[in-house]
Amino acid sequence: MLRHGKGAVAPSRRRILGGAAGLAAAGATGPLVSGCGGPAKAEGGTLKFWHFYDSASSDPAMRGQAKWFDDVIRDWNATHDVKVEPFFVPGTSYQGSKMVTAFASGTGPDIFLLSPGDFLRYQNGGILADLTPHMDRAAVADYGTSLTSRVVEGKVYALPMEVEPLAIFYNVRNWEKAGLSEADIPTTWDGLLDAGDKLRAKGGGAGLVFETDPGYYQNFTWYCWMWQGGGDVLDKDGNVTFDSKAARQGLSLWQDAVRHGIAPRTKPAAGDQLSAFKAGQAGMWQSGIWMVNTFKVGAPELEYGVFKLPTPPGGRYSTAVGGWSFCASTQSSNPDAAAEFCGWALGRMNKKSVDRTVSWCTGVKSDVSPRASALKAATAKGGYDSWAMKKFKNEIFPGGRPEPRYPPVVYKAVSDAIQATMLGGKGVASEADRAAQTIEAYMKSYQGASLI
Amino acid sequence: MSSIATERQQAAAPPAAAEHPPRRRLSRKHREWIAAGLFLLPDGLGLSVFVILPMFFSIVLSFFQVSGFGSYEWIGLGNYERMFNDPYFWSSMWVTAKYVVIMVPVLFVVSLGLGILMKQKLPGMAVYRTALFMPYMLSLVVAGLLWKFMFDEQTGVANKIVGAFGISPQSWLGDPSLALYSVILVTVWYMMGYYMIIFLAGLNEIPKEYYEAAKIDGASPWTSFRKITWPLLRPTSFFVLIMTTVAAITGTFDLVYSLTAGGPANGTAVAMFYIYQQAFVFGEYGYASALGTFLVLIMVVLSWVIFKLTKGGRFDDGE
């Protein structure tokens, strides 16, 4: 049968209808099977950028942050042939099933945001495109240690837009009710538990709130307590060192806080720190710099304070530093353009690129800038003039250490140890030992990028 | 011209009736079959795309090691072998077993009790029925978030209620010895309205005359229930038992996710949650598929056991 040229056989009506039905079915089942419910991959010359900032949110801070993304994309589209389109994915499904199923079925986004805890999963899965060729060499140096956990074999695979150190926020109303003053701000773990105990007894709310739900975030908020005693999950050579005095000490701190009723077993106000502080339901809460903007927008009248994490006897101050990054997908139909977008947006030395970081970290949100030049520019513009931002920048951030990039099995072992000791009342020694053994067994067969 | 026109008319004329037998009309039975098929087609398509195909893919996937981002390696029964040596999975199966064994009978009894209560002709019953059914209209995640506030240690209504009885405040979702029961309580609250309606429909099928005859014979309400309601409700009970068992095993994920995230200390990490974690947190799609397939097998076995125990919902003893 001739297929080309004049002699081609004209298709029958039945064939045309059948073919159309087949195409429609294929078109419909593609996204259905992937579970995404919509096109995500580059179509034509358009790149999809998935983020979780809702432009229709009732929260004005969130709307402002969504607008920042729209502005970045608008600037790019004005000067480039390949267009970028924002695609909002609600936070819970963004970090849950949505993105992983999309990538697993080949319909993932071209550009997306990634947290450090998830970095290795995507890196080892071959999803992350190399951004280095699209960055200015000077910009790599400008980022400095902020890039450490996003680099594999000298190549940059994620560009951080923010740096978020953890500290303890306290509620001045509860603080005063408990008869505490600024002079009582604790500098040691014992002092922290004492203050928490007084707040619980007299402040009328939870004394000290630690994260209680198992997950990457809980691990992130706990690591710093272990680091303060000099402990770690893995040492510099990749050996498992979790079964240490420092890890047991860190687990004991959270266990004691819960056992003595100082820290609640579940977070007040279903985890909404703003509501809990407004209602006086919590005296202290371990949280991050992002709360500065949340309080500023959501409760400008609220009086609160913030102090750096206290240290154990003989320990050294440390805090965990998190933050999201721009990434490009190797699965994109145009990975080069997707990677170029990331480099163009945040990884150049020109004023616009630096200003984007400045406006994100000190305009629409409250963060420490991951770039030295942006930090300098933001400081010059008064972004860190408020007492809280100044404290974060000058006192809390300097002891910061990036959130580790452990694969899921390592995360789960640590998470189980935290949960079992904090809420299950199990012995810290046995749980630290069990977690160390699990990690050690896993590390024997682990293949992938370095965990350090 | 006219002769040509006549030839054309002749050519276009329908063939003589004698040459072609008349077209047979479809029988009524066939027409009904076609109509039924057309009505079932959309549902059948949905079932194929959303249930049968994914189930088939899941079974196939269970024989592969999947990296999570597109690489597949055939490992045969490797995932199943791993499953039998995975203490976390068996721990989650133990949590699931506790959940099923407690939740199913409680939900059954509460729904049946409510169904019987709602059948009574008392003023305002329509309002109560609607109120009891309302939770089922919510999404499980929303229900979970609502109860998260109600279980709040400081401000939650749950502690206010127990406080009225002189009981000290409890950590409903933070205490491993309480959390599973709290999740069961929310599940029963969420589902009882739906199964109440199912029981109500079953109760309405029982002819009134049976009760009237029993009353004339002097039977007590308990005897009427035992001799009339319970045996005649067997098909409904069978349906409810199967549905609640399957729901207890598979439908718990949303609640656990929104209420406790599997905590505290894995106390509410039911099998469905563990499978979710393996697939979407750890990216172990092949292993998660093997666990899912195993869970389906468990449900088939349980359904068979229930079928045998309730004699398939038949009224008689099947003799």
CSV table of C-alpha atoms in Angstrom, one decimal, chain A residues 33-313:
chain,number,residue,atom,x,y,z
A,33,VAL,CA,-2.2,7.4,34.6
A,34,SER,CA,0.4,9.9,35.8
A,35,GLY,CA,-2.0,11.2,38.3
A,36,CYS,CA,-1.2,14.8,37.6
A,37,GLY,CA,-4.4,15.8,36.1
A,38,GLY,CA,-2.9,18.3,33.8
A,39,PRO,CA,-0.1,19.0,31.4
A,40,ALA,CA,3.2,19.7,33.1
A,41,LYS,CA,5.9,19.1,30.6
A,42,ALA,CA,7.0,21.7,28.2
A,43,GLU,CA,4.5,22.0,25.4
A,44,GLY,CA,5.8,23.8,22.4
A,45,GLY,CA,8.1,26.5,23.7
A,46,THR,CA,6.6,26.7,27.2
A,47,LEU,CA,8.3,25.5,30.3
A,48,LYS,CA,6.2,24.7,33.4
A,49,PHE,CA,7.5,26.0,36.7
A,50,TRP,CA,5.9,24.2,39.7
A,51,HIS,CA,5.8,26.1,43.0
A,52,PHE,CA,3.5,26.1,46.1
A,53,TYR,CA,2.8,29.8,46.5
A,54,ASP,CA,-0.9,30.5,46.0
A,55,SER,CA,-1.7,33.8,44.3
A,56,ALA,CA,-5.4,33.3,45.3
A,57,SER,CA,-4.6,32.7,49.0
A,58,SER,CA,-6.4,34.6,51.7
A,59,ASP,CA,-3.0,35.2,53.3
A,60,PRO,CA,-1.6,38.5,52.0
A,61,ALA,CA,2.0,37.4,52.6
A,62,MET,CA,1.5,34.3,50.5
A,63,ARG,CA,-0.1,36.4,47.7
A,64,GLY,CA,3.0,38.7,47.8
A,65,GLN,CA,5.3,35.7,47.5
A,66,ALA,CA,3.3,34.3,44.6
A,67,LYS,CA,3.6,37.6,42.9
A,68,TRP,CA,7.4,37.5,43.2
A,69,PHE,CA,7.3,34.3,41.2
A,70,ASP,CA,5.0,35.9,38.6
A,71,ASP,CA,7.4,38.9,38.3
A,72,VAL,CA,10.4,36.7,37.8
A,73,ILE,CA,8.6,34.7,35.1
A,74,ARG,CA,7.3,37.9,33.4
A,75,ASP,CA,10.8,39.3,33.2
A,76,TRP,CA,12.1,36.1,31.7
A,77,ASN,CA,9.3,35.9,29.2
A,78,ALA,CA,9.9,39.5,28.1
A,79,THR,CA,13.4,38.7,27.0
A,80,HIS,CA,13.4,35.0,25.9
A,81,ASP,CA,11.8,33.0,23.2
A,82,VAL,CA,11.2,29.9,25.3
A,83,LYS,CA,8.4,31.0,27.7
A,84,VAL,CA,7.9,29.9,31.3
A,85,GLU,CA,4.5,29.4,32.9
A,86,PRO,CA,3.9,29.2,36.6
A,87,PHE,CA,1.9,26.2,37.9
A,88,PHE,CA,0.6,26.2,41.5
A,89,VAL,CA,0.6,23.0,43.4
A,90,PRO,CA,-0.7,23.0,47.0
A,91,GLY,CA,2.0,22.6,49.6
A,92,THR,CA,0.9,19.2,51.0
A,93,SER,CA,0.7,17.5,47.7
A,94,TYR,CA,3.8,19.3,46.4
A,95,GLN,CA,5.9,17.6,49.0
A,96,GLY,CA,3.8,14.4,48.9
A,97,SER,CA,2.7,12.4,46.0
A,98,LYS,CA,2.2,14.9,43.2
A,99,MET,CA,5.7,15.7,42.2
A,100,VAL,CA,7.1,12.2,42.6
A,101,THR,CA,4.3,10.5,40.6
A,102,ALA,CA,4.7,13.2,37.9
A,103,PHE,CA,8.4,12.5,37.5
A,104,ALA,CA,7.9,8.8,37.7
A,105,SER,CA,5.5,8.9,34.8
A,106,GLY,CA,7.6,11.3,32.8
A,107,THR,CA,5.3,14.3,33.2
A,108,GLY,CA,7.2,16.2,35.8
A,109,PRO,CA,7.7,19.9,35.7
A,110,ASP,CA,10.5,21.6,33.8
A,111,ILE,CA,11.5,23.8,36.7
A,112,PHE,CA,10.6,23.3,40.3
A,113,LEU,CA,11.5,24.0,43.9
A,114,LEU,CA,13.3,21.5,46.1
A,115,SER,CA,14.2,21.3,49.7
A,116,PRO,CA,17.6,20.1,50.9
A,117,GLY,CA,16.2,17.0,52.6
A,118,ASP,CA,14.9,15.7,49.2
A,119,PHE,CA,18.0,16.7,47.2
A,120,LEU,CA,19.7,13.3,47.0
A,121,ARG,CA,16.5,11.4,46.0
A,122,TYR,CA,16.2,13.6,42.9
A,123,GLN,CA,19.9,13.7,42.3
A,124,ASN,CA,20.4,10.0,42.5
A,125,GLY,CA,17.3,9.5,40.4
A,126,GLY,CA,19.0,11.6,37.6
A,127,ILE,CA,16.3,14.3,37.6
A,128,LEU,CA,18.5,17.3,38.4
A,129,ALA,CA,20.0,19.2,35.5
A,130,ASP,CA,23.5,20.7,35.9
A,131,LEU,CA,23.1,24.5,36.5
A,132,THR,CA,26.8,25.3,36.5
A,133,PRO,CA,27.1,26.2,32.8
A,134,HIS,CA,24.3,28.8,33.3
A,135,MET,CA,25.8,30.5,36.3
A,136,ASP,CA,28.4,33.2,36.4
A,137,ARG,CA,31.6,31.7,37.9
A,138,ALA,CA,31.7,34.6,40.4
A,139,ALA,CA,28.2,33.8,41.5
A,140,VAL,CA,29.3,30.3,42.6
A,141,ALA,CA,31.8,32.0,44.9
A,142,ASP,CA,29.1,34.5,45.9
A,143,TYR,CA,26.9,31.7,47.2
A,144,GLY,CA,29.8,30.2,49.2
A,145,THR,CA,28.8,27.5,51.7
A,146,SER,CA,25.1,28.0,50.9
A,147,LEU,CA,25.7,25.8,47.9
A,148,THR,CA,27.6,23.0,49.7
A,149,SER,CA,24.6,20.7,50.1
A,150,ARG,CA,23.5,21.3,46.5
A,151,VAL,CA,26.8,20.4,44.8
A,152,VAL,CA,27.9,17.0,43.5
A,153,GLU,CA,31.4,16.5,42.1
A,154,GLY,CA,31.8,20.2,41.7
A,155,LYS,CA,28.6,20.8,39.8
A,156,VAL,CA,25.7,22.9,41.1
A,157,TYR,CA,22.3,21.1,40.8
A,158,ALA,CA,20.1,23.4,42.8
A,159,LEU,CA,20.2,27.2,43.4
A,160,PRO,CA,19.0,28.3,46.9
A,161,MET,CA,16.7,31.2,47.0
A,162,GLU,CA,16.8,31.6,50.8
A,163,VAL,CA,18.6,30.5,54.0
A,164,GLU,CA,16.4,29.8,57.0
A,165,PRO,CA,18.1,29.3,60.4
A,166,LEU,CA,16.2,27.9,63.4
A,167,ALA,CA,15.9,29.6,66.8
A,168,ILE,CA,13.5,29.8,69.8
A,169,PHE,CA,10.6,32.3,69.6
A,170,TYR,CA,9.0,33.3,72.9
A,171,ASN,CA,5.7,34.9,73.6
A,172,VAL,CA,6.2,38.0,75.7
A,173,ARG,CA,2.7,37.9,77.2
A,174,ASN,CA,3.2,34.3,78.5
A,175,TRP,CA,6.7,35.2,79.5
A,176,GLU,CA,5.6,38.1,81.7
A,177,LYS,CA,2.7,36.0,83.1
A,178,ALA,CA,5.3,33.4,84.3
A,179,GLY,CA,7.3,36.1,85.9
A,180,LEU,CA,10.2,35.9,83.4
A,181,SER,CA,12.1,38.8,82.0
A,182,GLU,CA,14.7,39.3,79.3
A,183,ALA,CA,17.4,38.4,81.9
A,184,ASP,CA,15.9,34.9,82.0
A,185,ILE,CA,16.5,34.1,78.4
A,186,PRO,CA,18.2,30.7,78.6
A,187,THR,CA,21.7,30.0,77.3
A,188,THR,CA,21.8,26.4,78.4
A,189,TRP,CA,19.6,23.3,78.0
A,190,ASP,CA,18.8,23.2,81.7
A,191,GLY,CA,17.9,26.9,81.6
A,192,LEU,CA,15.6,26.2,78.6
A,193,LEU,CA,13.8,23.4,80.4
A,194,ASP,CA,13.5,25.6,83.5
A,195,ALA,CA,12.0,28.5,81.6
A,196,GLY,CA,9.7,26.1,79.8
A,197,ASP,CA,8.6,24.6,83.1
A,198,LYS,CA,7.8,28.0,84.5
A,199,LEU,CA,5.9,29.0,81.3
A,200,ARG,CA,3.8,25.8,81.5
A,201,ALA,CA,3.0,26.3,85.1
A,202,LYS,CA,2.3,30.0,85.1
A,203,GLY,CA,2.1,31.2,81.5
A,204,GLY,CA,-1.1,29.2,80.8
A,205,GLY,CA,0.1,27.5,77.6
A,206,ALA,CA,2.6,24.9,76.4
A,207,GLY,CA,6.1,25.7,77.8
A,208,LEU,CA,8.2,24.8,74.8
A,209,VAL,CA,7.0,23.5,71.5
A,210,PHE,CA,9.2,21.1,69.5
A,211,GLU,CA,8.0,19.5,66.3
A,212,THR,CA,6.0,16.4,67.1
A,213,ASP,CA,4.9,15.0,63.7
A,214,PRO,CA,7.4,12.5,62.2
A,215,GLY,CA,8.9,13.7,58.9
A,216,TYR,CA,11.8,15.5,57.3
A,217,TYR,CA,10.9,18.7,59.1
A,218,GLN,CA,11.1,17.1,62.5
A,219,ASN,CA,14.5,15.7,61.7
A,220,PHE,CA,15.6,19.1,60.4
A,221,THR,CA,14.6,20.7,63.7
A,222,TRP,CA,16.3,18.0,65.8
A,223,TYR,CA,19.8,17.7,64.1
A,224,CYS,CA,21.0,21.0,65.6
A,225,TRP,CA,20.6,19.7,69.2
A,226,MET,CA,22.8,16.7,68.3
A,227,TRP,CA,25.4,18.9,66.5
A,228,GLN,CA,25.7,21.1,69.6
A,229,GLY,CA,27.3,18.2,71.5
A,230,GLY,CA,29.6,17.5,68.6
A,231,GLY,CA,27.6,14.5,67.2
A,232,ASP,CA,26.6,13.6,63.7
A,233,VAL,CA,24.8,10.9,61.7
A,234,LEU,CA,27.9,10.4,59.6
A,235,ASP,CA,31.4,11.7,60.0
A,236,LYS,CA,33.5,13.4,57.4
A,237,ASP,CA,34.7,10.1,56.0
A,238,GLY,CA,31.1,8.7,55.7
A,239,ASN,CA,31.3,6.5,58.7
A,240,VAL,CA,28.2,6.1,60.8
A,241,THR,CA,28.6,7.9,64.1
A,242,PHE,CA,25.0,8.2,65.2
A,243,ASP,CA,25.4,6.0,68.3
A,244,SER,CA,27.2,8.8,70.2
A,245,LYS,CA,26.9,10.7,73.4
A,246,ALA,CA,25.9,13.8,71.6
A,247,ALA,CA,23.0,12.0,69.8
A,248,ARG,CA,21.8,10.3,73.0
A,249,GLN,CA,22.0,13.7,74.7
A,250,GLY,CA,19.9,15.3,71.9
A,251,LEU,CA,17.3,12.6,72.1
A,252,SER,CA,17.2,12.9,75.9
A,253,LEU,CA,16.6,16.7,75.7
A,254,TRP,CA,13.4,16.2,73.8
A,255,GLN,CA,12.4,13.1,75.8
A,256,ASP,CA,12.8,15.0,79.1
A,257,ALA,CA,10.9,18.0,77.8
A,258,VAL,CA,7.9,15.7,76.9
A,259,ARG,CA,8.2,13.5,80.0
A,260,HIS,CA,8.0,16.5,82.3
A,261,GLY,CA,5.1,18.0,80.4
A,262,ILE,CA,7.2,21.0,79.3
A,263,ALA,CA,6.8,20.2,75.7
A,264,PRO,CA,3.4,19.0,74.5
A,265,ARG,CA,3.0,15.7,72.7
A,266,THR,CA,1.1,17.5,69.8
A,267,LYS,CA,1.6,21.1,68.7
A,268,PRO,CA,-1.0,23.6,69.9
A,269,ALA,CA,-3.5,25.1,67.4
A,270,ALA,CA,-2.8,22.1,65.1
A,271,GLY,CA,0.7,23.4,64.5
A,272,ASP,CA,-0.2,27.0,63.6
A,273,GLN,CA,2.3,29.0,65.6
A,274,LEU,CA,0.8,32.3,64.7
A,275,SER,CA,-2.6,31.3,66.1
A,276,ALA,CA,-1.1,29.7,69.1
A,277,PHE,CA,1.0,32.8,70.0
A,278,LYS,CA,-2.0,35.1,69.4
A,279,ALA,CA,-4.1,33.0,71.7
A,280,GLY,CA,-1.4,32.6,74.3
A,281,GLN,CA,-1.3,28.8,73.9
A,282,ALA,CA,2.5,28.5,73.7
A,283,GLY,CA,5.3,30.2,75.6
A,284,MET,CA,8.3,29.1,73.4
A,285,TRP,CA,8.4,27.5,70.0
A,286,GLN,CA,11.4,26.2,68.1
A,287,SER,CA,11.0,27.7,64.6
A,288,GLY,CA,12.6,29.5,61.7
A,289,ILE,CA,13.3,33.0,60.5
A,290,TRP,CA,10.3,32.8,58.2
A,291,MET,CA,8.1,33.5,61.2
A,292,VAL,CA,9.3,37.1,61.4
A,293,ASN,CA,7.4,37.9,58.2
A,294,THR,CA,4.4,35.8,59.3
A,295,PHE,CA,4.2,37.7,62.6
A,296,LYS,CA,4.7,41.0,60.8
A,297,VAL,CA,1.8,40.4,58.4
A,298,GLY,CA,-0.5,38.3,60.5
A,299,ALA,CA,-0.1,39.8,64.0
A,300,PRO,CA,1.7,43.1,63.9
A,301,GLU,CA,0.6,43.9,67.4
A,302,LEU,CA,1.9,40.7,68.9
A,303,GLU,CA,4.9,41.0,71.2
A,304,TYR,CA,7.4,38.3,70.8
A,305,GLY,CA,11.1,37.7,71.2
A,306,VAL,CA,13.6,35.4,69.7
A,307,PHE,CA,16.9,33.9,70.9
A,308,LYS,CA,19.5,31.5,69.6
A,309,LEU,CA,19.4,27.9,70.6
A,310,PRO,CA,20.9,27.2,74.1
A,311,THR,CA,23.8,24.8,74.4
A,312,PRO,CA,24.5,21.7,76.5
A,313,PRO,CA,27.3,21.7,79.0
